Amino acid sequence: MPHWTNLSGLISPGIKQLQAYQPGKPTDELERELGLKRIVKLASNENPSGPSPLVREVIASACGEMHRYPDGGGHSLKNALANNHGVSSDQITLGNGSSDLLDLIARVFLAPSTEAVVAQHAFAMYALVTQATGAKARIAPASDGVGGTHYGHDLSAMAAQIDNSTRLVFVANPNNPTGTYLSGPALEKFIAELPSGVICIVDEAYYEYVETDDYPNAINWLPKFPNLIVTRTFSKAFGLAGLRCGYSVCSAEIAEFLNRVRQPFNVNSLAMLAAETALRDDEYLSRSKQTNAAGLKQLEAGLANCGLSIMPSVANFVCVDMGASAAEIYNKLLHKGVIVRPVANYELPTHLRVTVGLESENTIFLDALDAVLEK
Ligand SMILES: *Cc1c(COP(=O)(O)O)cnc(C)c1O
């Protein structure tokens, strides 16, 4: 067996400085650790209702075909999505979750000595996929609350980070973990004023949940912005996080490059089938949105009752300031069988991110929090 004297010297510079993505704690891990029976997971912004009944049915009926490779071109799902969005199917690229798309985009456009601009407190995958290519992530300070929502993206600060090495700008709308969003006019102006040669990714992972009037659908801007890529996912409102399916919509020219780096079977057949079925299940989606809207109100009211301040959220989670080390409260909540998400890795050491659950789950969380804060 060879003995590495200097393994770290062999690692590509981009990878050497990477910190792996920290996912929410899985339920069965907490069960093993603490032997708890009742666990409520509000840690990964999953749809608390479970998958749509139509999806359950179609997956059960598809088991007999699992010895076949998926359709690597994803024709059926791409056509359904193209139809839904009024674009052509060659503008759609499917991914193993939308994280896959973020990675493909980074690999197509970034290399060492190029840069991507990312906002402070933005979704962690942007800096990760950027650094993995050897490129540099330039972090723009978040809004201080004067020119935009406190902790949200500050578009002028992002524009100020752009220079000749910039290839990509990542915009999360709404952003995770802050739940903040950018209005249509502000974001449209930002994209219109980007220097030519800078690609803007608008990540709309929570699009279906947002009910605010001035929230834009960036897919509508594609005809006028050839440098725009919009990403969406089936992991959140569509309730399919475990199957991994997301997509991007952009010009056919860019999509053709994404297709070159994509693994030929990057999305599995059950995921594509489930996604196409979920797209048709309007009742499930509208029920999910209702559950979320009611749950957001419940959490906002309950947290305000505890004297805690939250960032105004348009998504399916809230980011709440505990006013003290959030790590300790997180651990105490774990012992009560409630998993939430610490966000110290987002430079928010006193905040916790809490996913909107079912009414009963939100109540369990609020009661547990009450008990934890009282001691
Ligand atoms: C959850 C999330 C995603 C999507 O992740 P998938 O890989 O599609 O499961 C993308 N962007 C943001 C901001 C998210 O919060």
PDB file of N, CA and C and ligand atoms in Angstrom, residues 44-45 96-100 102 123 126 172 174-176 203 205-206 231-236 241 244-246 317 353, ligand 1:
ATOM      1  N   SER A  44     -34.537  21.346   6.624  1.00  0.00           N
ATOM      2  CA  SER A  44     -34.037  21.335   5.245  1.00  0.00           C
ATOM      3  C   SER A  44     -35.023  21.901   4.231  1.00  0.00           C
ATOM      4  N   ASN A  45     -35.988  22.674   4.717  1.00  0.00           N
ATOM      5  CA  ASN A  45     -36.962  23.335   3.836  1.00  0.00           C
ATOM      6  C   ASN A  45     -37.707  22.366   2.924  1.00  0.00           C
ATOM      7  N   ASN A  96     -29.684  16.779 -11.430  1.00  0.00           N
ATOM      8  CA  ASN A  96     -29.887  15.932 -10.256  1.00  0.00           C
ATOM      9  C   ASN A  96     -30.067  16.875  -9.049  1.00  0.00           C
ATOM     10  N   GLY A  97     -31.244  17.484  -8.986  1.00  0.00           N
ATOM     11  CA  GLY A  97     -31.461  18.619  -8.091  1.00  0.00           C
ATOM     12  C   GLY A  97     -30.957  19.866  -8.796  1.00  0.00           C
ATOM     13  N   SER A  98     -31.397  21.056  -8.358  1.00  0.00           N
ATOM     14  CA  SER A  98     -30.889  22.254  -9.034  1.00  0.00           C
ATOM     15  C   SER A  98     -29.451  22.531  -8.612  1.00  0.00           C
ATOM     16  N   SER A  99     -28.982  21.927  -7.519  1.00  0.00           N
ATOM     17  CA  SER A  99     -27.563  22.033  -7.152  1.00  0.00           C
ATOM     18  C   SER A  99     -26.680  21.512  -8.290  1.00  0.00           C
ATOM     19  N   ASP A 100     -27.147  20.493  -8.973  1.00  0.00           N
ATOM     20  CA  ASP A 100     -26.418  19.935 -10.114  1.00  0.00           C
ATOM     21  C   ASP A 100     -26.248  21.010 -11.194  1.00  0.00           C
ATOM     22  N   LEU A 102     -26.250  24.271 -10.751  1.00  0.00           N
ATOM     23  CA  LEU A 102     -25.309  25.297 -10.277  1.00  0.00           C
ATOM     24  C   LEU A 102     -23.880  24.842 -10.555  1.00  0.00           C
ATOM     25  N   PHE A 123     -27.053  31.463  -0.317  1.00  0.00           N
ATOM     26  CA  PHE A 123     -27.026  30.002  -0.349  1.00  0.00           C
ATOM     27  C   PHE A 123     -25.582  29.505  -0.560  1.00  0.00           C
ATOM     28  N   TYR A 126     -23.299  28.376  -3.944  1.00  0.00           N
ATOM     29  CA  TYR A 126     -22.710  29.257  -4.970  1.00  0.00           C
ATOM     30  C   TYR A 126     -21.195  29.364  -4.808  1.00  0.00           C
ATOM     31  N   ALA A 172     -29.960  34.697  -5.392  1.00  0.00           N
ATOM     32  CA  ALA A 172     -30.980  33.782  -4.866  1.00  0.00           C
ATOM     33  C   ALA A 172     -32.245  34.596  -4.631  1.00  0.00           C
ATOM     34  N   PRO A 174     -36.271  33.900  -3.768  1.00  0.00           N
ATOM     35  CA  PRO A 174     -35.734  34.433  -2.513  1.00  0.00           C
ATOM     36  C   PRO A 174     -34.460  33.704  -2.093  1.00  0.00           C
ATOM     37  N   ASN A 175     -33.767  34.334  -1.115  1.00  0.00           N
ATOM     38  CA  ASN A 175     -32.520  33.733  -0.650  1.00  0.00           C
ATOM     39  C   ASN A 175     -32.778  32.763   0.508  1.00  0.00           C
ATOM     40  N   ASN A 176     -31.986  31.727   0.560  1.00  0.00           N
ATOM     41  CA  ASN A 176     -31.896  30.809   1.683  1.00  0.00           C
ATOM     42  C   ASN A 176     -30.506  31.042   2.288  1.00  0.00           C
ATOM     43  N   ASP A 203     -31.629  32.092  -9.009  1.00  0.00           N
ATOM     44  CA  ASP A 203     -32.031  30.822  -8.399  1.00  0.00           C
ATOM     45  C   ASP A 203     -33.408  31.004  -7.758  1.00  0.00           C
ATOM     46  N   ALA A 205     -35.495  28.674  -6.329  1.00  0.00           N
ATOM     47  CA  ALA A 205     -35.836  27.388  -5.708  1.00  0.00           C
ATOM     48  C   ALA A 205     -37.173  27.434  -4.957  1.00  0.00           C
ATOM     49  N   TYR A 206     -37.551  28.630  -4.477  1.00  0.00           N
ATOM     50  CA  TYR A 206     -38.787  28.745  -3.671  1.00  0.00           C
ATOM     51  C   TYR A 206     -39.882  29.482  -4.433  1.00  0.00           C
ATOM     52  N   THR A 231     -32.802  29.044 -12.443  1.00  0.00           N
ATOM     53  CA  THR A 231     -32.879  27.664 -11.960  1.00  0.00           C
ATOM     54  C   THR A 231     -34.105  27.480 -11.065  1.00  0.00           C
ATOM     55  N   ARG A 232     -34.698  26.312 -11.171  1.00  0.00           N
ATOM     56  CA  ARG A 232     -35.861  25.931 -10.362  1.00  0.00           C
ATOM     57  C   ARG A 232     -35.638  24.501  -9.857  1.00  0.00           C
ATOM     58  N   THR A 233     -36.462  24.085  -8.908  1.00  0.00           N
ATOM     59  CA  THR A 233     -36.289  22.739  -8.353  1.00  0.00           C
ATOM     60  C   THR A 233     -37.616  22.072  -8.014  1.00  0.00           C
ATOM     61  N   PHE A 234     -37.610  20.760  -7.992  1.00  0.00           N
ATOM     62  CA  PHE A 234     -38.754  19.991  -7.508  1.00  0.00           C
ATOM     63  C   PHE A 234     -38.598  19.605  -6.034  1.00  0.00           C
ATOM     64  N   SER A 235     -37.504  20.091  -5.397  1.00  0.00           N
ATOM     65  CA  SER A 235     -37.210  19.668  -4.024  1.00  0.00           C
ATOM     66  C   SER A 235     -38.067  20.351  -2.968  1.00  0.00           C
ATOM     67  N   LYS A 236     -38.624  21.515  -3.261  1.00  0.00           N
ATOM     68  CA  LYS A 236     -39.270  22.295  -2.222  1.00  0.00           C
ATOM     69  C   LYS A 236     -40.795  22.182  -2.332  1.00  0.00           C
ATOM     70  N   ALA A 241     -37.717  16.270  -2.688  1.00  0.00           N
ATOM     71  CA  ALA A 241     -36.302  16.472  -2.354  1.00  0.00           C
ATOM     72  C   ALA A 241     -35.483  15.183  -2.429  1.00  0.00           C
ATOM     73  N   ARG A 244     -34.279  14.098  -6.171  1.00  0.00           N
ATOM     74  CA  ARG A 244     -33.273  14.929  -6.835  1.00  0.00           C
ATOM     75  C   ARG A 244     -33.658  15.262  -8.273  1.00  0.00           C
ATOM     76  N   CYS A 245     -34.383  16.331  -8.448  1.00  0.00           N
ATOM     77  CA  CYS A 245     -34.676  16.810  -9.794  1.00  0.00           C
ATOM     78  C   CYS A 245     -34.814  18.329  -9.786  1.00  0.00           C
ATOM     79  N   GLY A 246     -34.050  18.979 -10.625  1.00  0.00           N
ATOM     80  CA  GLY A 246     -34.140  20.421 -10.796  1.00  0.00           C
ATOM     81  C   GLY A 246     -33.900  20.737 -12.255  1.00  0.00           C
ATOM     82  N   PHE A 317     -39.565  28.945   5.161  1.00  0.00           N
ATOM     83  CA  PHE A 317     -38.726  28.880   6.364  1.00  0.00           C
ATOM     84  C   PHE A 317     -38.620  30.283   6.923  1.00  0.00           C
ATOM     85  N   ARG A 353     -32.408  28.792  11.434  1.00  0.00           N
ATOM     86  CA  ARG A 353     -33.372  28.737  10.334  1.00  0.00           C
ATOM     87  C   ARG A 353     -34.364  27.616  10.634  1.00  0.00           C
TER      88      ARG A 353
HETATM   89  C1  LIG B   1     -32.912  24.042  -1.599  1.00  0.00           C
HETATM   90  C2  LIG B   1     -32.267  25.029  -2.492  1.00  0.00           C
HETATM   91  C3  LIG B   1     -31.887  24.691  -3.786  1.00  0.00           C
HETATM   92  C4  LIG B   1     -32.240  23.388  -4.415  1.00  0.00           C
HETATM   93  O1  LIG B   1     -31.602  22.306  -4.025  1.00  0.00           O
HETATM   94  P1  LIG B   1     -31.833  20.965  -4.870  1.00  0.00           P
HETATM   95  O2  LIG B   1     -30.466  20.590  -5.285  1.00  0.00           O
HETATM   96  O3  LIG B   1     -32.697  21.296  -6.054  1.00  0.00           O
HETATM   97  O4  LIG B   1     -32.478  20.037  -3.927  1.00  0.00           O
HETATM   98  C5  LIG B   1     -31.314  25.641  -4.610  1.00  0.00           C
HETATM   99  N1  LIG B   1     -31.140  26.897  -4.175  1.00  0.00           N
HETATM  100  C6  LIG B   1     -31.523  27.272  -2.950  1.00  0.00           C
HETATM  101  C7  LIG B   1     -31.365  28.687  -2.558  1.00  0.00           C
HETATM  102  C8  LIG B   1     -32.066  26.345  -2.075  1.00  0.00           C
HETATM  103  O5  LIG B   1     -32.417  26.718  -0.842  1.00  0.00           O
END
